[in-house]
Amino acid sequence: MLDYAILINSCDHYDDCWEPFFKLWKTYWPDCRGKLYLLTEYKDYSYPGLDVTPLKVCERNSFPRDRRATWSKCVRWALEAIPQEVVFYVQEDYFLTDPVRNDELERLLALMEEHPEIKCLHVTDWNARHFHPSRYGEKLWEMDRFQNWRVSCQAAFWRKDELLAILRDREDAWNFEYMATRRSAAYGHTYLSVAHDWAKHGTFDLFNYVRTGIEHARWKEEVVPLFEKHGIRVDFSRRGMLADWQKPPFHKRLPRKFKVIGKYVVNLFDILAILLHGK
């Protein structure tokens, strides 16, 4: 079987997710054979019974503690520290809710080993809905080159070189999903998804998890019964609940909108460079 890494993308400010994440991981994916890497900035971490490597990417790269490295820069540093060429990408608030179908995931992994042209393989039906029939079997669909959310941060197998090619250090996770989707279209590589008439959420999940346990830096209410079921204790008051969150007024959101517009413009030049030079 192809040696693969599992990258749990996180940061030190989300360390309250790590204990519930790995407890549920150990419970619901006991036969996982991927190597676990936790993206931390400076912090160390371990979990009983699991071989977890904390990457400490900012410490490794001598990044000043009084500054914050961008989301994309941290992901790039993490990928550069991982020796495996195929990465299963998840995030620290993707809390497993059901047993993982390891046999099916390893079958998909074997397919990627056989077909190096496959650059990304989404393992849930949560990504966008425009596909073509795939030559890799009826259980897989090929994603349309120009569809929205071709690139997403949901659970997927990735070629490490593809992720590195579409990352840009200036971007956060939301910028990345939107803009890297356009860059991936310029490259035109093969992206697959599990067929939605086969692996359907709530009916037949290969990898079933809370889609995001935290939004706007606050806990989503749906994690509460899950944690209670497994005897997981979390101080929810530390970051609060999503139901109590209020959208900031427009004038406070305006500076961010201007920054994003600038990134869109830069991304157009990125795409042009890819089309002209392949990079």
CSV table of C-alpha atoms in Angstrom, one decimal:
chain,number,residue,atom,x,y,z
A,1,MET,CA,0.0,0.0,0.0
A,2,LEU,CA,1.1,3.5,-0.8
A,3,ASP,CA,2.7,5.2,2.2
A,4,TYR,CA,0.6,8.3,3.0
A,5,ALA,CA,0.4,11.2,5.5
A,6,ILE,CA,-2.6,12.5,7.3
A,7,LEU,CA,-2.2,16.3,7.8
A,8,ILE,CA,-4.5,17.7,10.6
A,9,ASN,CA,-4.4,21.4,9.8
A,10,SER,CA,-4.6,23.5,13.0
A,11,CYS,CA,-2.9,26.3,14.9
A,12,ASP,CA,-2.0,26.8,18.5
A,13,HIS,CA,-5.1,28.9,19.2
A,14,TYR,CA,-7.2,25.8,18.5
A,15,ASP,CA,-5.5,23.5,20.9
A,16,ASP,CA,-8.8,23.0,22.7
A,17,CYS,CA,-9.9,20.9,19.6
A,18,TRP,CA,-7.0,18.4,19.8
A,19,GLU,CA,-8.2,16.2,22.7
A,20,PRO,CA,-11.7,15.7,21.3
A,21,PHE,CA,-10.3,15.3,17.7
A,22,PHE,CA,-7.9,12.5,18.5
A,23,LYS,CA,-10.2,10.7,21.0
A,24,LEU,CA,-12.8,10.5,18.2
A,25,TRP,CA,-10.2,9.6,15.7
A,26,LYS,CA,-8.9,6.7,17.8
A,27,THR,CA,-12.5,5.6,18.4
A,28,TYR,CA,-13.8,5.7,14.8
A,29,TRP,CA,-10.6,4.9,12.8
A,30,PRO,CA,-8.6,2.4,14.8
A,31,ASP,CA,-7.3,0.7,11.6
A,32,CYS,CA,-5.9,3.9,10.1
A,33,ARG,CA,-2.4,3.2,8.6
A,34,GLY,CA,-1.6,6.8,7.6
A,35,LYS,CA,1.1,8.7,9.5
A,36,LEU,CA,-0.5,11.5,11.6
A,37,TYR,CA,1.0,15.0,11.5
A,38,LEU,CA,-0.6,17.8,13.5
A,39,LEU,CA,0.1,21.3,12.2
A,40,THR,CA,1.1,23.3,15.2
A,41,GLU,CA,2.9,26.6,15.3
A,42,TYR,CA,5.1,26.2,18.4
A,43,LYS,CA,3.3,23.8,20.7
A,44,ASP,CA,4.1,20.1,21.3
A,45,TYR,CA,1.4,17.5,21.5
A,46,SER,CA,0.8,13.8,22.0
A,47,TYR,CA,-2.1,11.5,22.4
A,48,PRO,CA,-2.1,8.1,24.2
A,49,GLY,CA,-2.1,5.2,21.7
A,50,LEU,CA,-1.6,7.3,18.6
A,51,ASP,CA,1.7,8.2,16.9
A,52,VAL,CA,1.1,11.9,16.4
A,53,THR,CA,3.9,14.2,15.1
A,54,PRO,CA,3.4,17.9,16.0
A,55,LEU,CA,5.1,19.9,13.2
A,56,LYS,CA,5.7,23.2,15.1
A,57,VAL,CA,6.1,24.9,11.8
A,58,CYS,CA,6.8,28.4,13.1
A,59,GLU,CA,9.4,27.2,15.5
A,60,ARG,CA,11.0,25.1,12.8
A,61,ASN,CA,11.2,28.1,10.5
A,62,SER,CA,12.3,30.6,13.2
A,63,PHE,CA,9.2,32.7,12.8
A,64,PRO,CA,8.8,35.5,15.4
A,65,ARG,CA,6.4,34.7,18.2
A,66,ASP,CA,5.0,38.2,18.2
A,67,ARG,CA,3.7,37.8,14.7
A,68,ARG,CA,1.2,35.4,13.0
A,69,ALA,CA,2.2,33.5,9.9
A,70,THR,CA,-0.6,33.2,7.3
A,71,TRP,CA,-2.7,30.1,7.0
A,72,SER,CA,-1.2,29.2,3.6
A,73,LYS,CA,2.4,29.8,4.7
A,74,CYS,CA,1.8,27.4,7.6
A,75,VAL,CA,0.3,24.8,5.4
A,76,ARG,CA,3.2,25.1,3.0
A,77,TRP,CA,5.7,24.7,5.8
A,78,ALA,CA,3.8,21.6,7.0
A,79,LEU,CA,3.9,20.0,3.5
A,80,GLU,CA,7.6,20.7,3.1
A,81,ALA,CA,8.2,18.9,6.5
A,82,ILE,CA,6.2,15.8,5.5
A,83,PRO,CA,8.1,13.2,3.5
A,84,GLN,CA,5.1,11.3,2.0
A,85,GLU,CA,4.0,12.3,-1.4
A,86,VAL,CA,0.2,11.7,-0.9
A,87,VAL,CA,-1.5,13.6,1.9
A,88,PHE,CA,-5.0,13.1,3.4
A,89,TYR,CA,-6.0,16.6,4.4
A,90,VAL,CA,-8.4,17.3,7.3
A,91,GLN,CA,-8.8,20.0,9.9
A,92,GLU,CA,-8.8,19.9,13.7
A,93,ASP,CA,-12.5,20.6,14.0
A,94,TYR,CA,-13.5,17.8,11.7
A,95,PHE,CA,-14.8,15.5,14.5
A,96,LEU,CA,-15.6,12.0,13.4
A,97,THR,CA,-19.1,10.8,14.1
A,98,ASP,CA,-19.1,7.2,12.7
A,99,PRO,CA,-16.7,4.4,11.9
A,100,VAL,CA,-14.4,5.2,8.9
A,101,ARG,CA,-14.6,2.8,6.0
A,102,ASN,CA,-10.9,2.2,5.9
A,103,ASP,CA,-11.2,-0.5,3.2
A,104,GLU,CA,-12.8,1.9,0.8
A,105,LEU,CA,-10.3,4.7,1.5
A,106,GLU,CA,-7.4,2.4,1.0
A,107,ARG,CA,-8.9,1.3,-2.3
A,108,LEU,CA,-9.0,4.9,-3.4
A,109,LEU,CA,-5.4,5.3,-2.2
A,110,ALA,CA,-4.3,2.3,-4.3
A,111,LEU,CA,-6.0,3.9,-7.3
A,112,MET,CA,-4.0,7.1,-6.8
A,113,GLU,CA,-0.8,4.9,-6.6
A,114,GLU,CA,-1.7,3.3,-9.9
A,115,HIS,CA,-2.7,6.6,-11.6
A,116,PRO,CA,-0.2,9.4,-10.7
A,117,GLU,CA,-2.2,11.8,-12.9
A,118,ILE,CA,-4.9,12.0,-10.2
A,119,LYS,CA,-4.0,15.1,-8.2
A,120,CYS,CA,-6.9,15.3,-5.8
A,121,LEU,CA,-9.6,12.9,-4.7
A,122,HIS,CA,-12.5,14.2,-2.5
A,123,VAL,CA,-13.9,11.5,-0.2
A,124,THR,CA,-17.2,13.2,0.7
A,125,ASP,CA,-20.2,14.4,-1.3
A,126,TRP,CA,-19.9,17.9,0.3
A,127,ASN,CA,-18.0,19.5,-2.6
A,128,ALA,CA,-19.5,21.1,-5.7
A,129,ARG,CA,-21.9,19.3,-8.0
A,130,HIS,CA,-20.6,19.6,-11.6
A,131,PHE,CA,-18.9,16.3,-12.7
A,132,HIS,CA,-18.2,14.2,-15.7
A,133,PRO,CA,-18.2,10.4,-15.9
A,134,SER,CA,-14.8,9.0,-14.9
A,135,ARG,CA,-12.6,6.4,-16.5
A,136,TYR,CA,-11.6,5.3,-13.1
A,137,GLY,CA,-14.8,3.5,-12.3
A,138,GLU,CA,-18.4,4.2,-11.7
A,139,LYS,CA,-17.8,5.0,-8.0
A,140,LEU,CA,-15.8,8.1,-8.9
A,141,TRP,CA,-16.7,11.2,-10.9
A,142,GLU,CA,-14.3,13.6,-12.5
A,143,MET,CA,-14.7,17.2,-11.4
A,144,ASP,CA,-15.4,19.8,-14.0
A,145,ARG,CA,-12.3,22.0,-14.6
A,146,PHE,CA,-14.1,25.3,-14.2
A,147,GLN,CA,-16.5,24.5,-11.4
A,148,ASN,CA,-16.6,26.4,-8.1
A,149,TRP,CA,-15.1,24.8,-5.1
A,150,ARG,CA,-13.0,22.4,-7.1
A,151,VAL,CA,-10.5,23.1,-4.4
A,152,SER,CA,-11.8,22.9,-0.9
A,153,CYS,CA,-10.6,22.3,2.6
A,154,GLN,CA,-12.9,19.3,3.2
A,155,ALA,CA,-11.5,15.8,3.6
A,156,ALA,CA,-9.5,14.7,0.5
A,157,PHE,CA,-6.5,12.9,-0.7
A,158,TRP,CA,-4.0,15.2,-2.4
A,159,ARG,CA,-0.7,14.9,-4.2
A,160,LYS,CA,1.6,17.0,-2.2
A,161,ASP,CA,3.1,18.6,-5.2
A,162,GLU,CA,-0.3,19.8,-6.4
A,163,LEU,CA,-1.1,21.4,-3.1
A,164,LEU,CA,2.3,23.1,-3.0
A,165,ALA,CA,1.7,24.4,-6.6
A,166,ILE,CA,-1.7,26.0,-5.8
A,167,LEU,CA,-0.8,27.5,-2.4
A,168,ARG,CA,0.1,31.2,-2.1
A,169,ASP,CA,1.6,32.4,1.2
A,170,ARG,CA,-0.6,35.6,1.2
A,171,GLU,CA,-3.9,33.7,1.5
A,172,ASP,CA,-6.1,32.5,4.4
A,173,ALA,CA,-8.3,29.4,4.1
A,174,TRP,CA,-11.3,31.2,2.5
A,175,ASN,CA,-9.1,33.0,0.0
A,176,PHE,CA,-7.4,29.7,-0.8
A,177,GLU,CA,-10.5,27.8,-1.6
A,178,TYR,CA,-11.8,30.4,-4.0
A,179,MET,CA,-8.5,31.4,-5.6
A,180,ALA,CA,-6.8,28.1,-5.7
A,181,THR,CA,-9.9,26.7,-7.5
A,182,ARG,CA,-9.1,29.1,-10.3
A,183,ARG,CA,-5.4,28.3,-10.3
A,184,SER,CA,-6.2,24.6,-10.4
A,185,ALA,CA,-8.4,25.2,-13.5
A,186,ALA,CA,-5.4,26.9,-15.2
A,187,TYR,CA,-3.3,23.8,-14.5
A,188,GLY,CA,-6.1,21.5,-15.7
A,189,HIS,CA,-5.1,18.4,-13.7
A,190,THR,CA,-7.4,15.6,-12.8
A,191,TYR,CA,-9.5,16.0,-9.7
A,192,LEU,CA,-11.9,13.3,-8.7
A,193,SER,CA,-14.8,13.0,-6.2
A,194,VAL,CA,-16.6,10.0,-4.8
A,195,ALA,CA,-19.8,9.5,-6.9
A,196,HIS,CA,-22.7,11.1,-5.1
A,197,ASP,CA,-25.0,8.3,-6.0
A,198,TRP,CA,-22.6,5.9,-4.2
A,199,ALA,CA,-21.0,7.7,-1.2
A,200,LYS,CA,-23.9,9.8,0.0
A,201,HIS,CA,-24.0,11.7,3.3
A,202,GLY,CA,-26.2,10.1,5.8
A,203,THR,CA,-26.6,6.9,3.7
A,204,PHE,CA,-23.1,5.7,2.9
A,205,ASP,CA,-20.3,7.8,4.3
A,206,LEU,CA,-16.7,6.8,3.8
A,207,PHE,CA,-15.5,9.4,6.2
A,208,ASN,CA,-18.3,11.0,8.3
A,209,TYR,CA,-17.5,14.0,10.4
A,210,VAL,CA,-18.9,17.3,11.7
A,211,ARG,CA,-18.2,19.4,8.7
A,212,THR,CA,-16.7,22.2,10.8
A,213,GLY,CA,-17.0,22.1,14.6
A,214,ILE,CA,-16.1,25.7,14.9
A,215,GLU,CA,-17.3,28.7,12.9
A,216,HIS,CA,-16.3,32.3,13.5
A,217,ALA,CA,-14.0,31.0,16.2
A,218,ARG,CA,-17.0,29.7,18.2
A,219,TRP,CA,-18.3,26.2,18.8
A,220,LYS,CA,-21.2,24.9,16.8
A,221,GLU,CA,-24.0,23.5,18.9
A,222,GLU,CA,-23.9,20.1,17.2
A,223,VAL,CA,-20.6,19.1,18.8
A,224,VAL,CA,-22.2,19.2,22.3
A,225,PRO,CA,-24.2,15.9,22.1
A,226,LEU,CA,-21.3,14.2,20.3
A,227,PHE,CA,-18.8,15.2,23.0
A,228,GLU,CA,-21.3,14.2,25.7
A,229,LYS,CA,-21.8,10.8,24.1
A,230,HIS,CA,-18.1,10.1,24.3
A,231,GLY,CA,-17.4,11.6,27.7
A,232,ILE,CA,-15.4,14.5,26.2
A,233,ARG,CA,-15.2,17.5,28.4
A,234,VAL,CA,-14.5,20.9,26.8
A,235,ASP,CA,-14.7,24.4,28.3
A,236,PHE,CA,-17.1,25.9,25.8
A,237,SER,CA,-17.0,29.2,27.6
A,238,ARG,CA,-13.4,29.7,26.4
A,239,ARG,CA,-14.5,30.6,22.8
A,240,GLY,CA,-18.3,30.7,23.2
A,241,MET,CA,-21.1,29.2,21.0
A,242,LEU,CA,-21.9,30.1,17.5
A,243,ALA,CA,-25.5,30.9,18.4
A,244,ASP,CA,-24.2,33.8,20.4
A,245,TRP,CA,-22.1,35.2,17.5
A,246,GLN,CA,-23.2,38.4,15.8
A,247,LYS,CA,-22.0,39.6,12.4
A,248,PRO,CA,-19.7,42.6,12.7
A,249,PRO,CA,-21.1,45.9,11.2
A,250,PHE,CA,-20.3,46.6,7.6
A,251,HIS,CA,-17.8,49.4,8.3
A,252,LYS,CA,-15.7,46.9,10.3
A,253,ARG,CA,-15.7,44.4,7.5
A,254,LEU,CA,-14.9,46.9,4.8
A,255,PRO,CA,-11.0,46.9,5.2
A,256,ARG,CA,-10.9,43.1,4.8
A,257,LYS,CA,-13.0,43.4,1.6
A,258,PHE,CA,-10.5,45.8,0.1
A,259,LYS,CA,-7.7,43.4,1.0
A,260,VAL,CA,-9.5,40.6,-0.7
A,261,ILE,CA,-10.0,42.6,-3.9
A,262,GLY,CA,-6.3,43.2,-4.1
A,263,LYS,CA,-5.7,39.4,-3.7
A,264,TYR,CA,-8.2,38.8,-6.6
A,265,VAL,CA,-6.2,41.1,-8.8
A,266,VAL,CA,-2.9,39.4,-7.9
A,267,ASN,CA,-4.5,36.0,-8.5
A,268,LEU,CA,-5.4,37.0,-12.1
A,269,PHE,CA,-1.7,37.5,-12.8
A,270,ASP,CA,-1.0,34.2,-11.1
A,271,ILE,CA,-3.4,32.4,-13.5
A,272,LEU,CA,-1.9,34.2,-16.5
A,273,ALA,CA,1.5,33.0,-15.5
A,274,ILE,CA,0.3,29.4,-15.1
A,275,LEU,CA,-1.4,29.5,-18.6
A,276,LEU,CA,1.7,31.0,-20.2
A,277,HIS,CA,4.5,29.2,-18.4
A,278,GLY,CA,2.9,26.4,-16.4
A,279,LYS,CA,3.8,27.9,-13.1
